[in-house]
Every structure is written in C-alpha cells, then in structure tokens.
Short mmCIF file of C-alpha atoms and ligand atoms in Angstrom, two decimals:
data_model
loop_
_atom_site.label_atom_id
_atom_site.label_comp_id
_atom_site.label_asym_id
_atom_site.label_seq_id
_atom_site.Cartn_x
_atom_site.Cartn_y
_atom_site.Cartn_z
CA UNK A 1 0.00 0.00 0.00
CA UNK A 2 1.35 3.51 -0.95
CA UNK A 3 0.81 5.84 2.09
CA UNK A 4 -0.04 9.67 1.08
CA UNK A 5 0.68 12.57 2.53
CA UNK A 6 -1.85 15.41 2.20
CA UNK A 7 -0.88 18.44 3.34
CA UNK A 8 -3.00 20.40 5.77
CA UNK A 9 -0.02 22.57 7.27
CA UNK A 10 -1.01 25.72 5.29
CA UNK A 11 -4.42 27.40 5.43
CA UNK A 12 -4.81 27.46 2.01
CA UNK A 13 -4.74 23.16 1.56
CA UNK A 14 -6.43 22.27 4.49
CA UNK A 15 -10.14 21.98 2.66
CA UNK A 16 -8.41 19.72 -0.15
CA UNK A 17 -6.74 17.58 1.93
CA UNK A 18 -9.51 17.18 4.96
CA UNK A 19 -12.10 16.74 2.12
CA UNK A 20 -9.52 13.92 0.39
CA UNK A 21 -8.89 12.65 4.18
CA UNK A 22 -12.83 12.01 4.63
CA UNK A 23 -13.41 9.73 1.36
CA UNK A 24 -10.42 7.50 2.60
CA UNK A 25 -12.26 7.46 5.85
CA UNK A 26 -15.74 6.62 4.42
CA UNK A 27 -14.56 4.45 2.31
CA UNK A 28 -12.87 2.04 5.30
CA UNK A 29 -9.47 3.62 5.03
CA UNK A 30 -7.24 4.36 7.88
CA UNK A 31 -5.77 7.89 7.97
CA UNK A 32 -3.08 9.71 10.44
CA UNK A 33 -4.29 12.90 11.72
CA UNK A 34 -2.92 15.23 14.27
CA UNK A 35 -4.29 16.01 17.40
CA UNK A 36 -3.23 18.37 19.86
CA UNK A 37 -1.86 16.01 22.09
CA UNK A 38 -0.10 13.31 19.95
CA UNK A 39 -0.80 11.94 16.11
CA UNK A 40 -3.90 9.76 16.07
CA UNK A 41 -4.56 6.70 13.51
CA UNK A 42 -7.91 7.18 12.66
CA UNK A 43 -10.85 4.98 11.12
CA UNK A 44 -14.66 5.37 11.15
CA UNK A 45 -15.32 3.89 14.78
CA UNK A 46 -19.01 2.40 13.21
CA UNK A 47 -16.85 0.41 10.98
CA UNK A 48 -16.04 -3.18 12.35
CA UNK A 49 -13.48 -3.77 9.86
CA UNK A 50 -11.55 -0.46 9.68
CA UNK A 51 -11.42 -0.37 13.23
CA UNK A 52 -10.16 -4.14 12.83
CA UNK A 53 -7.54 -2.75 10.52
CA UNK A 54 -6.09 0.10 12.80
CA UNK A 55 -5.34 -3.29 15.19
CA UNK A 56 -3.28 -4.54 12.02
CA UNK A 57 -1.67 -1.85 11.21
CA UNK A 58 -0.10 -1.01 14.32
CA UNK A 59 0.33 -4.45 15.76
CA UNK A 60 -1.89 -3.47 19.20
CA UNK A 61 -3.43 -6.58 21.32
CA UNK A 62 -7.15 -6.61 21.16
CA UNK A 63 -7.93 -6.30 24.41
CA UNK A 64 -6.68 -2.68 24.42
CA UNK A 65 -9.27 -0.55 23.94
CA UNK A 66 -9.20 2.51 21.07
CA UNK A 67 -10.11 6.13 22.22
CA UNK A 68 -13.33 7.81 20.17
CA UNK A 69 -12.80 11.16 18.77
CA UNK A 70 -15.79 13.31 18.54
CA UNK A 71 -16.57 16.89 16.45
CA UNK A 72 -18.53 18.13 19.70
CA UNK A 73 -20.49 17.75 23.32
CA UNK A 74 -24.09 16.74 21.49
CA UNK A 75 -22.51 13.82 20.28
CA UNK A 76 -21.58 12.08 23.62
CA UNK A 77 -24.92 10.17 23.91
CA UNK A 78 -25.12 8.84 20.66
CA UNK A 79 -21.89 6.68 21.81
CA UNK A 80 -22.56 6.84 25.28
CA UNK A 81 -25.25 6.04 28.00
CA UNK A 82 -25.90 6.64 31.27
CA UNK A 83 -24.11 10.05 31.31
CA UNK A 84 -23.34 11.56 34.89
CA UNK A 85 -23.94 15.52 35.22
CA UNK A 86 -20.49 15.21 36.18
CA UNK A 87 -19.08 14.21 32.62
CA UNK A 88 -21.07 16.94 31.39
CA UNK A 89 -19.39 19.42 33.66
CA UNK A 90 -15.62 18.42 32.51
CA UNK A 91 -16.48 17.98 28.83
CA UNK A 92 -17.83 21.72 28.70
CA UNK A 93 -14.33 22.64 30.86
CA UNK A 94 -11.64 20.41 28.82
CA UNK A 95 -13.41 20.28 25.45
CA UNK A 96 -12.02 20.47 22.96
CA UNK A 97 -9.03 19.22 24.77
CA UNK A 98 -6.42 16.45 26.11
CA UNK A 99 -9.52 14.61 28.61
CA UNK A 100 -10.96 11.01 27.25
CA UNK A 101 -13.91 10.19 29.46
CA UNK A 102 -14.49 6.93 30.02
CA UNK A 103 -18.41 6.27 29.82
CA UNK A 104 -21.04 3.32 29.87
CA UNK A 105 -21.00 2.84 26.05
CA UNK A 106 -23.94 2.53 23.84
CA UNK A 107 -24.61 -1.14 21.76
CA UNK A 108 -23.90 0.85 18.38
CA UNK A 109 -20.09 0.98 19.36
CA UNK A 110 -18.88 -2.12 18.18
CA UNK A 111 -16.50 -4.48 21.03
CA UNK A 112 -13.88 -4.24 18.44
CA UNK A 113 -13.69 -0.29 19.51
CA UNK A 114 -14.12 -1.33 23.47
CA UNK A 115 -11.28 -3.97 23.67
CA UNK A 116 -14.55 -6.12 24.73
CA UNK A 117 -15.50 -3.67 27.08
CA UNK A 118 -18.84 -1.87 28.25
CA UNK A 119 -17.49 1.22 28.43
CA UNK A 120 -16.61 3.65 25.80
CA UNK A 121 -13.58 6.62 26.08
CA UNK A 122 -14.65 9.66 24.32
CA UNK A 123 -12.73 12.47 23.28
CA UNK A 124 -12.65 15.96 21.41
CA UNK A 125 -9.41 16.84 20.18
CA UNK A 126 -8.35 20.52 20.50
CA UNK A 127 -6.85 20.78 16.68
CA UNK A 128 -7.70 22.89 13.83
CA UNK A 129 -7.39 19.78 11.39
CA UNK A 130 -8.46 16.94 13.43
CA UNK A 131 -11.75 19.12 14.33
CA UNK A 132 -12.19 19.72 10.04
CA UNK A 133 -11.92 16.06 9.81
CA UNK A 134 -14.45 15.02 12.12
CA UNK A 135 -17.20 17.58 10.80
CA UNK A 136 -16.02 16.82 7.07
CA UNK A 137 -16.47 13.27 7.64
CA UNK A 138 -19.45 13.01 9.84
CA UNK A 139 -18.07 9.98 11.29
CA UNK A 140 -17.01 9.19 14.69
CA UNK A 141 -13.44 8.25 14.63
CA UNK A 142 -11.32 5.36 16.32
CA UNK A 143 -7.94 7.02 16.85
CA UNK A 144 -5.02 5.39 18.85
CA UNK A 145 -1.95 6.99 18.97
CA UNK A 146 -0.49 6.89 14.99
CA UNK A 147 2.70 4.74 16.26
CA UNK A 148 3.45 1.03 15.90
CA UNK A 149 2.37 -0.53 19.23
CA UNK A 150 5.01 -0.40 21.98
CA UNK A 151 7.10 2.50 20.15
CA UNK A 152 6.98 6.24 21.36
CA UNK A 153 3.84 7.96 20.70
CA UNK A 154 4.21 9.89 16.78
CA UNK A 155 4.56 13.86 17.23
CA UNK A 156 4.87 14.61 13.65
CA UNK A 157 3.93 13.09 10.63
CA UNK A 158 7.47 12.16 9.55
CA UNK A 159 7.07 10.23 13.33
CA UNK A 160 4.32 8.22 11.93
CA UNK A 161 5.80 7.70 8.07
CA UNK A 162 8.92 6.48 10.21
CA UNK A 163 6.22 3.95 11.93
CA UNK A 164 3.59 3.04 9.17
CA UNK A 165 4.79 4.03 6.38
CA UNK A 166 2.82 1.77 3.54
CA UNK A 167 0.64 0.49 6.31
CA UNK A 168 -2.17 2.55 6.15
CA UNK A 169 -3.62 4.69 3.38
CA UNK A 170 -2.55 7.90 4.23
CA UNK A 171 -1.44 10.89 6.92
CA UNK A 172 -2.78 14.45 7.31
CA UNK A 173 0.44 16.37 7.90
CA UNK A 174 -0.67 19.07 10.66
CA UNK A 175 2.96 20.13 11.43
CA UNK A 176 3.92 19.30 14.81
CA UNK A 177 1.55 18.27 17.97
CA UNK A 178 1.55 20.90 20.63
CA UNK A 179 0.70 18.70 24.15
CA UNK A 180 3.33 15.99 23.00
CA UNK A 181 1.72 13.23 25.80
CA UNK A 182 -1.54 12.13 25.52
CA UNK A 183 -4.80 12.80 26.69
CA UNK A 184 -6.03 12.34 30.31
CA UNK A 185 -8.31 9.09 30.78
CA UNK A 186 -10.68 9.78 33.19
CA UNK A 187 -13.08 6.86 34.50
CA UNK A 188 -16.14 9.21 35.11
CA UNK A 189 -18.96 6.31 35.39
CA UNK A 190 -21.27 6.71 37.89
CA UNK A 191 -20.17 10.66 38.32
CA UNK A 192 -17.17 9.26 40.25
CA UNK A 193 -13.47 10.02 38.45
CA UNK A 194 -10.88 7.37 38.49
CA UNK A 195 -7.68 8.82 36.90
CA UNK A 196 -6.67 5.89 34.79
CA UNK A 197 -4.29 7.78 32.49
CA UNK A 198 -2.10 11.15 33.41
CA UNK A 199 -1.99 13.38 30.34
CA UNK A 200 -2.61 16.40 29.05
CA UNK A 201 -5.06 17.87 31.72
CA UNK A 202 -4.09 17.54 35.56
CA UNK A 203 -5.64 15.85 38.21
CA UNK A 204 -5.67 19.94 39.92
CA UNK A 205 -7.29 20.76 37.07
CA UNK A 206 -10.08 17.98 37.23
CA UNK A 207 -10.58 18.39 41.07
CA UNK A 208 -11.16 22.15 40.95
CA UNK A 209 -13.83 21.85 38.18
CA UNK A 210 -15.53 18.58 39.88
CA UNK A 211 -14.94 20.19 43.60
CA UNK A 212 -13.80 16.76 44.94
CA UNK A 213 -10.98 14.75 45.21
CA UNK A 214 -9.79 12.67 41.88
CA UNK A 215 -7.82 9.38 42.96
CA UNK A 216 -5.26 7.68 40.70
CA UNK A 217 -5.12 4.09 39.19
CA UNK A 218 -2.17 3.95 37.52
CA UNK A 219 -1.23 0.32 37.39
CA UNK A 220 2.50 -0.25 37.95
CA UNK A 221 2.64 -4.16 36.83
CA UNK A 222 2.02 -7.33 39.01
CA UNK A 223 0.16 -10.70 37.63
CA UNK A 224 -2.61 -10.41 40.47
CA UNK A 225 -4.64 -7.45 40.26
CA UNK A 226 -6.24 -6.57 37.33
CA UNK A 227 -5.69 -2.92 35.30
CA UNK A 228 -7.99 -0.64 35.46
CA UNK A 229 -7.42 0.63 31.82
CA UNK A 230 -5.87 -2.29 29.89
CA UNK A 231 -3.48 -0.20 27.81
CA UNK A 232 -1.95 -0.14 31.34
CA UNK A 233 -0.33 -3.46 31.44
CA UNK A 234 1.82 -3.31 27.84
CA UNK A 235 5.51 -1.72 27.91
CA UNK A 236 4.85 1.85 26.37
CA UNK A 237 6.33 4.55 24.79
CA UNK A 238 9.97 2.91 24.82
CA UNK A 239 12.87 3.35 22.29
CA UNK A 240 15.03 1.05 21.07
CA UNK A 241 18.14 1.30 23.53
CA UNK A 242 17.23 0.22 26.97
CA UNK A 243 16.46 3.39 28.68
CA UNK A 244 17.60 4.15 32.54
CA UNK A 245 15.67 6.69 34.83
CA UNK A 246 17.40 8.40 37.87
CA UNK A 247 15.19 9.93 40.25
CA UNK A 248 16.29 11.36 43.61
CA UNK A 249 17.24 15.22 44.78
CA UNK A 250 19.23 16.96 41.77
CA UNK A 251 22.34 17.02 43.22
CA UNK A 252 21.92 12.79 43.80
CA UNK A 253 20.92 12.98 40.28
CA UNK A 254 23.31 14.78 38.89
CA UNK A 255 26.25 12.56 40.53
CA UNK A 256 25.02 9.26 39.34
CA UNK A 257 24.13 10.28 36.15
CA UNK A 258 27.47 11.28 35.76
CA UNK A 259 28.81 7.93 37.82
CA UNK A 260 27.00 5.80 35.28
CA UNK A 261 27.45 7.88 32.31
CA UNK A 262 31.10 7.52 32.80
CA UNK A 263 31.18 3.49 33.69
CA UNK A 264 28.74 2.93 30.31
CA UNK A 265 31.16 4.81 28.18
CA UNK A 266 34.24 2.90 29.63
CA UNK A 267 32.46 -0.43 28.45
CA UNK A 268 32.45 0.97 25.30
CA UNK A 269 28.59 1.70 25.42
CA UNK A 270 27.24 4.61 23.24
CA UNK A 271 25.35 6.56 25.50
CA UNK A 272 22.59 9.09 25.59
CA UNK A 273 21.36 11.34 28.04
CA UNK A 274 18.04 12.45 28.07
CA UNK A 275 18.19 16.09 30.54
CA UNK A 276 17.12 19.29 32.24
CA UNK A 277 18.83 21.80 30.25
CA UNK A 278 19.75 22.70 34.19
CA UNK A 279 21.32 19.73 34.53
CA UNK A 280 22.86 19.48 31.42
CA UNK A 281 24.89 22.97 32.34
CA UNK A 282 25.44 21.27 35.29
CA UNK A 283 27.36 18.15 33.78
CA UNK A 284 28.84 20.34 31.28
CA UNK A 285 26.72 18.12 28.78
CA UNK A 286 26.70 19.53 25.04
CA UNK A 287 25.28 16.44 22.87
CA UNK A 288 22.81 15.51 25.73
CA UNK A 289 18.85 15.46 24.29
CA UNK A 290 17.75 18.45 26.44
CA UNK A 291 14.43 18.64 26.75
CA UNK A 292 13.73 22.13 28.75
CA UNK A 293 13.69 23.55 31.76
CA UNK A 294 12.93 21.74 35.13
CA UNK A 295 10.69 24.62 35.66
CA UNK A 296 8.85 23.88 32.99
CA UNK A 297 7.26 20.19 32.70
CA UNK A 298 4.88 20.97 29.86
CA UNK A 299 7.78 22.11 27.32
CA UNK A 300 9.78 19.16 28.57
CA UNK A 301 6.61 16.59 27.78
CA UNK A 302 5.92 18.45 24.34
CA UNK A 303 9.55 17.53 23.60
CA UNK A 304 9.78 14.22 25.15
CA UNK A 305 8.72 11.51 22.44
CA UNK A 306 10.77 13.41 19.67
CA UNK A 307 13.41 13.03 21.61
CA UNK A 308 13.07 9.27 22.42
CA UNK A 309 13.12 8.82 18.87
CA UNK A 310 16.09 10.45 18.12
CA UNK A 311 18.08 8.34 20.25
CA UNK A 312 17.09 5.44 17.92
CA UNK A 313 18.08 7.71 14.60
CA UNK A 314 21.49 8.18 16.23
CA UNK A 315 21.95 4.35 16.78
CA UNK A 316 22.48 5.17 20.79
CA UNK A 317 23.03 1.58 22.93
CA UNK A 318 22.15 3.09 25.93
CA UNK A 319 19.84 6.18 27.65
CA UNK A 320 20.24 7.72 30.83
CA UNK A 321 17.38 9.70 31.78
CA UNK A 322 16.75 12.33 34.59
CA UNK A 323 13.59 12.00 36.36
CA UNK A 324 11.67 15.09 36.82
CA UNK A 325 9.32 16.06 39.87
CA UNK A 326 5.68 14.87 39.25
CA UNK A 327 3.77 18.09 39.90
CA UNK A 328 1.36 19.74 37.23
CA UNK A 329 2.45 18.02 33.72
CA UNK A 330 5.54 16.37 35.63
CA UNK A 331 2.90 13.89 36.48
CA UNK A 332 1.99 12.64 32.99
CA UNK A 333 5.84 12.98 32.02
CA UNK A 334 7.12 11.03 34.62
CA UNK A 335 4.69 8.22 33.92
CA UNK A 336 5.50 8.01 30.35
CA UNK A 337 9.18 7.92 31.30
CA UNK A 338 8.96 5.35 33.75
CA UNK A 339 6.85 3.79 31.70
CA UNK A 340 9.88 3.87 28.93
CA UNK A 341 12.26 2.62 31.30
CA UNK A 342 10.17 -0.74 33.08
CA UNK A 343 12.64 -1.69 35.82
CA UNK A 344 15.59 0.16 34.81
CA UNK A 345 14.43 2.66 37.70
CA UNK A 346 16.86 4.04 40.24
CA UNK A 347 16.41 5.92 43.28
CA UNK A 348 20.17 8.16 43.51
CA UNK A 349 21.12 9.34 46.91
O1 LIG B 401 -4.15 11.89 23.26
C1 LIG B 401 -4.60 10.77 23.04
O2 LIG B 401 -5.33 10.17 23.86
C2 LIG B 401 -4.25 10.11 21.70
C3 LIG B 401 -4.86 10.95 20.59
C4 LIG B 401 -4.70 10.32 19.24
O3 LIG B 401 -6.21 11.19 20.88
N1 LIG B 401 -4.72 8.76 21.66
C5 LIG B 401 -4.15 7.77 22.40
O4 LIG B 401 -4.70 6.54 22.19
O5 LIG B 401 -3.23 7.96 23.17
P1 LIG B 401 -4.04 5.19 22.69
O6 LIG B 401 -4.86 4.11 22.09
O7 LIG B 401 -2.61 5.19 22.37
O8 LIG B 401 -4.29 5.18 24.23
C6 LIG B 401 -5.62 5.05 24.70
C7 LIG B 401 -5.60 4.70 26.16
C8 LIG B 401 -5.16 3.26 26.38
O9 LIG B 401 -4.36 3.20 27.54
C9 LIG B 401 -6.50 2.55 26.58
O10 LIG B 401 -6.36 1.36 27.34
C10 LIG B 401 -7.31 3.61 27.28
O11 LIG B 401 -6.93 4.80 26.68
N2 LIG B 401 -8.75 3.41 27.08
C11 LIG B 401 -9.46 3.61 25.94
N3 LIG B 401 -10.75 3.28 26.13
C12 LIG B 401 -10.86 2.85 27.40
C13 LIG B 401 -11.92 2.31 28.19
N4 LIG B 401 -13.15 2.15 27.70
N5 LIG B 401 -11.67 1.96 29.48
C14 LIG B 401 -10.42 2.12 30.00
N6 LIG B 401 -9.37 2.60 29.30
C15 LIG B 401 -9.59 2.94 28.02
MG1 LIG B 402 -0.64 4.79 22.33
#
C-alpha cells in the first residue's frame, strides 16, 4: 500500500486535503491525523473492519481498547449512556481538549472499539485539522496513537511515516503536535473520576472543576490485580536502547548520572542522556537530548517523544534519563518515562 501525505499545514490546503482525508475514511481507510496532544490513527469507529484494521496496522493486542474522537459535546450520547452531570461538567471545561472520558457505552459501538469492554472513552481533540476532519467526515473516529504498538507515541507526521509508512492509506500532515503526551483518561462512570491515564489535563485541574478529590489508578505491573485501563499493562512509549531513569534530589541525580554515564562509556557503550537543560549545564553536557527547563514540565513533555526517537536515529546503545518532579504536567511525564524505562528505575542518593 502507498501511504499519502496530504498536506494540511497551510491554510490554504487544508479543505483539499480534509475533504480527500474524509473519502479514505468513508470508504474504510485508515488515515493519520494530528491532534493536539499526539498523532492519532484514525478509522470510522461504526466500521467493524476499519477499526479491525487500525489493530493490524499497528500491531496493538485486542484487548486494548481505542479512544473515540468526537466533532462536539451533542454527540456524547449517541456513543454513550448513562451520562453523569459530572461528565457533562468536565467535557464543557476540557473540550475540545487532552480529557478522554471513560463512559457506559452505547450497543452501536462495536467491542472491536471497546477492547470487549462496556465502556466507551470519548474524546474531542483541540486541533484545527483533526476538528475539520471530524465535521467533514461526519463519522465518529477510532484514533489510537499513529505509532506502531510499543514504540513512542508519533509527534509529527514524519514520526508516523517512520512507523507506518505503507501500512495505512494515508497521513494528514498538521505540522507538529503541541501537548506531546496524551490525553487524560478519566473513568467518570457513575459521576465518580478514576484517573486511569495522566496526560494532558491535571488531576488539579479535574478536582477544581468537579470540587472533589480525583484518585489515581495507575497500574505499575504485578500478575494479580487486574488494570484498570488495559493499555496499562503493555511496555509503552519505549525506544530502542534500553532506557535508565534516575530519580532522587538533583544534586543525587546529577552525581550518578554522571557515575554511570562515565562506567557505560568505559564499556564501550554509546550513550545518551536524556536532561534538564539545568542539569545538562550542570554536567557540562553539550550532545545531551535536552528537553527544557525543570521549571517547565509541559515544554519538557511536548519535547519528550521526539526526543526518544532520536536516540534510535542516532543508533544510541544506551539512555540515561533524569527524572523530573511529578507536579502539574511532571505527572503525565514522569509516567510516560517510567513507563519507557520498566525496571531500569533508580532511586540516587
Ligand atoms: O491523546 C490521546 O489520547 C491520543 C490521541 C490520538 O487522541 N490517543 C491515544 O490513544 O493515546 P491510545 O490508544 O494510544 O491510548 C488510549 C488509552 C489506552 O491506555 C487505553 O487502554 C485507554 O486509553 N482506554 C481507551 N478506552 C478505554 C476504556 N473504555 N476503558 C479504560 N481505558 C480505556
Ligand atoms: Mg498509544
């Protein structure tokens, strides 16, 4: 399969290629689109076997359920029953925007979508293009993130060429995603949230719209208990080169960063460092992947997945990474990152 690119990064093409974007679509097709958050592969979510196809494509497990993008609000309960005041509340807050609520779904979604679930995550991207699409196409769309499973979520369309590339019909170029880490999933059945996914809106944020408390369920591995969100339990967002994470006070950081950065290279080991442009002063660091300032989680997580990738492009055999404090977007960067490195954690003192 040849894999187009249509080219929606200039005002002027956007019509031509959303309106050549929708016919693939209708048709069954699977097309890339950008979102605000990350690239999204997208088929008509009514469609058992374009849905079946994003599955193929990407190489997911079955039993991981696929996010539904929506044009607007009013179409929540043609997807979704049962629908708590409360979801109501945070979709006229967050959307358009980086929030998924998980609902009761409606029979019309077919258990392809769910993963075999009942329940159906909804969405409303905050993008200029992906919006076009979904009025354009009139279709509710099936959109995981536009990367082959288990690689680093795509941030530009050359992220998902790189990825699928022949596998799927074709990719709305967007330019560049601005969130860089998905969406928030938010469990909101029964009017009570469950954060199942950190992302691009904070559990702050949730708790002072909802005025109550939002507790987490991030599942952190273990054969016994079940996940709560069963895109949980796979290895995520990991390059090739087996990633470390330090975490600790900066100064404890900062010294066994350097310690192991020093003992890799003696074995011979190619390595990459993945940093606080602090930190990288501080280690005098000039070919480190910097990815912003500590001050400033939500440039670092814009910049994190591109990153990632380039450590693959420069054939690195090994990444050291800093590990950030969790506050605000920290939160959803630090789970993506620990989620990168699986039990290559260390605590530095
Ligand atoms: O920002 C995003 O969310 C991007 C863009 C394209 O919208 N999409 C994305 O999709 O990240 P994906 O498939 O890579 O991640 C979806 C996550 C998975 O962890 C999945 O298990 C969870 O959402 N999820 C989807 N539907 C769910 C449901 N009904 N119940 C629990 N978790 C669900
Ligand atoms: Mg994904």
């Amino acid at each position: 399969m040849n894999t187009r690119v249509l080219d929606a990064t200039e005002p002027s093409g956007l019509a031509g290629a959303v309106s050549e974007a929708s016919g693939i679509l209708r048709q069954g097709g699977l097309v890339a689109f950008p979102t605000e958050t990350v690239y999204g592969l997208g088929a008509n979510a009514l469609d058992i076997n374009a849905v079946a196809g994003i599955f193929h494509a990407k190489g997911r497990p079955a039993d991981n359920p696929l996010i539904v993008h929506i044009a607007n609000r009013c179409q929540m309960g043609q997807l979704a029953k049962n629908i708590p005041e409360e979801a109501l509340t945070l979709a006229h807050a967050f959307w358009p925007g980086p929030l998924t609520l998980v609902l009761e779904s409606r029979e019309i979604v077919p258990r392809v979508v769910t993963g075999g679930l009942d329940s159906v995550g909804l969405r409303v991207p905050a993008h200029p293009v992906a919006l076009a699409l979904l009025r354009e196409s009139g279709l509710p769309l099936a959109a995981p993130s536009a990367n082959l499973s288990g690689r680093p979520s795509p941030t530009t369309s050359a992220h998902v060429l790189d990825d699928l590339d022949g596998r799927i019909d074709a990719v709305l170029d967007g330019g560049p995603c601005g969130v860089g880490v998905e969406s928030t999933v938010l469990d909101i059945r029964g009017g009570r949230p469950l954060l199942l996914r950190p992302g691009g809106v904070t559990p702050a944020q949730i708790e002072r719209v909802l005025g109550r408390a939002c507790p987490v369920a991030f599942w952190s591995g273990g054969e016994t208990a079940a996940p709560p969100s069963p895109g949980l339990k796979y290895v995520h967002y990991a390059p090739q080169a087996p990633l470390w994470l330090v975490r600790g006070g900066p100064d404890a950081v900062q010294r066994m960063l350097k310690a192991m950065r020093d003992d890799f290279a003696s074995r011979g080991q190619n390595v990459g460092l993945l940093l606080s442009a602090e930190t990288a002063a501080a280690l005098g660091e000039t070919e480190a992947e910097v990815l912003g300032s500590r001050d400033e989680p939500d440039v670092m997580a814009a910049n994190l997945y591109a990153a990632l990738r380039r450590f693959d492009a420069r054939g690195t055999d090994v990444i050291l990474a800093e590990g950030f404090s969790d506050r605000g977007m920290g939160l959803a960067l630090m789970n993506r990152l620990v989620k990168a490195a699986g039990p290559r954690l260390i605590e530095a003192e």
